[in-house]
Amino acid sequence: MPISFELTPEMMREIIMDHYSSPRHKEDPKVEGCLSIHSSSVNCIDDINVYLKLDDNGKVTYASWNGVACAISTSSSDILCDLLIGKTKEEAEYLIKQFNSMIHEEAYDDSVLEEALAFKNTSKQAARIHCATIGWDAVRDLLKEEK
Amino acid sequence: MSGFDVNKIRQDFPMLSNGIKMQGHPLVWLDNASTTLKPQCVLDAVSSYYTHRTSNSHRGDYDLCAEMDREVEKTREIAAKLIGAEPREIVFTSGDTDSLNLVAECFAKEVLKEGDEILLTEAEHASNVLPWYRLQKECGALIRFIPLSKGGRVTIDNVRASISNKTKIIALAEVTNVLGYLLPTKEIAALAHEVGAYFVVDGAQSVPHKRIDVKELDIDFLAFSGHKMCGPTGIGFLYGKYDLLKRMDPYRLGGGMNVKFDVCGTASFLEPPARFEAGTQNLEGILGLKAAIEYVSSVGFENIEKREKELKQYAVNALKKTGAVTIYNEDSEAGIVTFNVDGVFAQDAATYFNSKGIAVRSGQHCAKILNDFLSTVATIRASFYFYTTEEEIDALVEAVKTCKGEYLNAYFI
């Protein structure tokens, strides 16, 4: 029988704090031939670059980000990179679409979001929604350009 | 303070007396450097335009129109009196930004020659930087930054060291919007005039908070936004010495500013200030501005200055006592405290304060070159006005105490 459980506020907090205090993918690209995109915000200080490497089959083999970012944008961009690695372009686009739907309180498929579910309640702080989506929107635009 | 009762004053402001809440908490408005709350008399003046006074100015032969003309000119007189100017030296604009752009485009552009220098500081707001950057490109003029003192103040010695015969424009905020230091305005004006330069003052953060006399200070231009002084948004003015305004070509052309025009393409323009007021003016805004100036003047600038000083000291003391903050402008004159909660990114702290109903500004506050000076990427700014209370500052201080441990709760609880 599948076990279903809700993330508690404590768990969400822990996930976000963990990726904020020790981000895994906050680095300039470590591999050659990355695609990159810059994104900044007028509402927050966030000013980041995201780097992606796709293989010949369109699968993400490397993802990183770097720049100045608040707790929410740091952790959300870092979790994004975690989730992107190993995904095809189509899977990545699907993932980003689900994340955006969740952030904007629309119906979404929670089965693909994993740790990104920690941002479920970001809409409580309307002024900061863009902090949670800045990296995700950047990758969405990057993949669109690649088509 | 004689005649000053903050609780009574707060009753005049619907945003304070209507029990407005943010995130389930009573609103604590500490973002007055961004914009101020409006008293009922200003709202009534604005709505009276639609309920009792609708008409255009300068454009009709009936009573309502003539009355509107009188109201506009009455407002010009009251605005002039506010800063010690003559009414003909007041040009209505959409606000401080519009005023500074008008000076840059229609005055400075004509005056500046290649190699001339414009003096600014790193503490200026975007509206007093970017119009000058453009002129730098267009006229070949050079921008130089007057060094700030270690704390962030513009000192007369630093101005003296920066000024030269090449200086044509000095454009400075009389009170800076991030740190709140007050300029030695009169001394700078004298230095500017010694070398034949013009002194443009951004009054956005000073005019609403202190008495100012442009004649005594010998300022050439002064920009002002009504919404930072309890007025409506979208209305402000530019003060310019009349002989300087007369030298300026109009910015926008249209009705209300021309004398005549013909099919040959020639046109002649009215004298200032009408020359710069093309098209239908923001009449509801002008009525609101008049009410705002009257209201704030009735509170009294001595009371306002004294009150803000008390609030600033109270906030600095209480914030320092928490041991959890770095304050960047402890000794500045204005009712502005700029700080960071140690170990918490400015915007994350501001979001936490929002979750407690507290409105502060975080980030770079439109002064994007100042942060290098402060060696931080962002700060929190709490700014006060005469209706701010110690209890509101206490609410901020309580939130500061729990901020580091709890700030992410803003997203969950």
PDB file of N, CA, C and O in Angstrom, chain B residues 40 87 92 116 184 186 206 223 272 310 335 392:
ATOM      1  N   GLN B  40      -7.749  61.844   5.856  1.00  0.00           N
ATOM      2  CA  GLN B  40      -9.082  61.914   5.242  1.00  0.00           C
ATOM      3  C   GLN B  40      -9.279  63.205   4.451  1.00  0.00           C
ATOM      4  O   GLN B  40      -9.904  63.207   3.386  1.00  0.00           O
ATOM      5  N   PRO B  87       5.151  82.025  -6.344  1.00  0.00           N
ATOM      6  CA  PRO B  87       4.258  81.088  -7.047  1.00  0.00           C
ATOM      7  C   PRO B  87       4.684  80.825  -8.502  1.00  0.00           C
ATOM      8  O   PRO B  87       4.587  79.702  -8.972  1.00  0.00           O
ATOM      9  N   PHE B  92       4.030  72.458 -11.732  1.00  0.00           N
ATOM     10  CA  PHE B  92       3.467  71.169 -11.324  1.00  0.00           C
ATOM     11  C   PHE B  92       4.024  70.065 -12.219  1.00  0.00           C
ATOM     12  O   PHE B  92       4.109  70.226 -13.444  1.00  0.00           O
ATOM     13  N   ASP B 116      32.454  69.539 -19.316  1.00  0.00           N
ATOM     14  CA  ASP B 116      31.871  70.052 -18.069  1.00  0.00           C
ATOM     15  C   ASP B 116      31.597  68.890 -17.114  1.00  0.00           C
ATOM     16  O   ASP B 116      31.392  67.756 -17.545  1.00  0.00           O
ATOM     17  N   PRO B 184      24.786  69.941   4.052  1.00  0.00           N
ATOM     18  CA  PRO B 184      25.016  71.355   4.370  1.00  0.00           C
ATOM     19  C   PRO B 184      24.594  72.176   3.144  1.00  0.00           C
ATOM     20  O   PRO B 184      25.429  72.692   2.392  1.00  0.00           O
ATOM     21  N   LYS B 186      23.127  75.077   2.344  1.00  0.00           N
ATOM     22  CA  LYS B 186      23.438  76.484   2.082  1.00  0.00           C
ATOM     23  C   LYS B 186      24.904  76.656   1.682  1.00  0.00           C
ATOM     24  O   LYS B 186      25.228  77.404   0.748  1.00  0.00           O
ATOM     25  N   SER B 206      13.411  65.474   2.074  1.00  0.00           N
ATOM     26  CA  SER B 206      13.619  66.574   3.030  1.00  0.00           C
ATOM     27  C   SER B 206      12.379  67.451   3.182  1.00  0.00           C
ATOM     28  O   SER B 206      11.955  67.726   4.316  1.00  0.00           O
ATOM     29  N   ALA B 223      13.321  69.567  -6.392  1.00  0.00           N
ATOM     30  CA  ALA B 223      12.296  68.608  -6.844  1.00  0.00           C
ATOM     31  C   ALA B 223      11.544  68.054  -5.638  1.00  0.00           C
ATOM     32  O   ALA B 223      12.134  67.812  -4.582  1.00  0.00           O
ATOM     33  N   PRO B 272       6.975  80.689 -18.101  1.00  0.00           N
ATOM     34  CA  PRO B 272       6.873  79.726 -16.989  1.00  0.00           C
ATOM     35  C   PRO B 272       5.917  80.272 -15.922  1.00  0.00           C
ATOM     36  O   PRO B 272       5.807  81.490 -15.800  1.00  0.00           O
ATOM     37  N   GLU B 310      12.947  61.995  18.052  1.00  0.00           N
ATOM     38  CA  GLU B 310      12.648  61.104  19.177  1.00  0.00           C
ATOM     39  C   GLU B 310      12.480  59.664  18.714  1.00  0.00           C
ATOM     40  O   GLU B 310      13.002  58.729  19.324  1.00  0.00           O
ATOM     41  N   GLY B 335      14.390  60.466  10.131  1.00  0.00           N
ATOM     42  CA  GLY B 335      13.719  59.366  10.819  1.00  0.00           C
ATOM     43  C   GLY B 335      13.791  58.084  10.021  1.00  0.00           C
ATOM     44  O   GLY B 335      12.774  57.469   9.703  1.00  0.00           O
ATOM     45  N   GLU B 392       4.713  50.966  17.515  1.00  0.00           N
ATOM     46  CA  GLU B 392       5.002  50.369  16.201  1.00  0.00           C
ATOM     47  C   GLU B 392       6.477  49.968  16.109  1.00  0.00           C
ATOM     48  O   GLU B 392       6.815  48.918  15.556  1.00  0.00           O
TER      49      GLU B 392
END
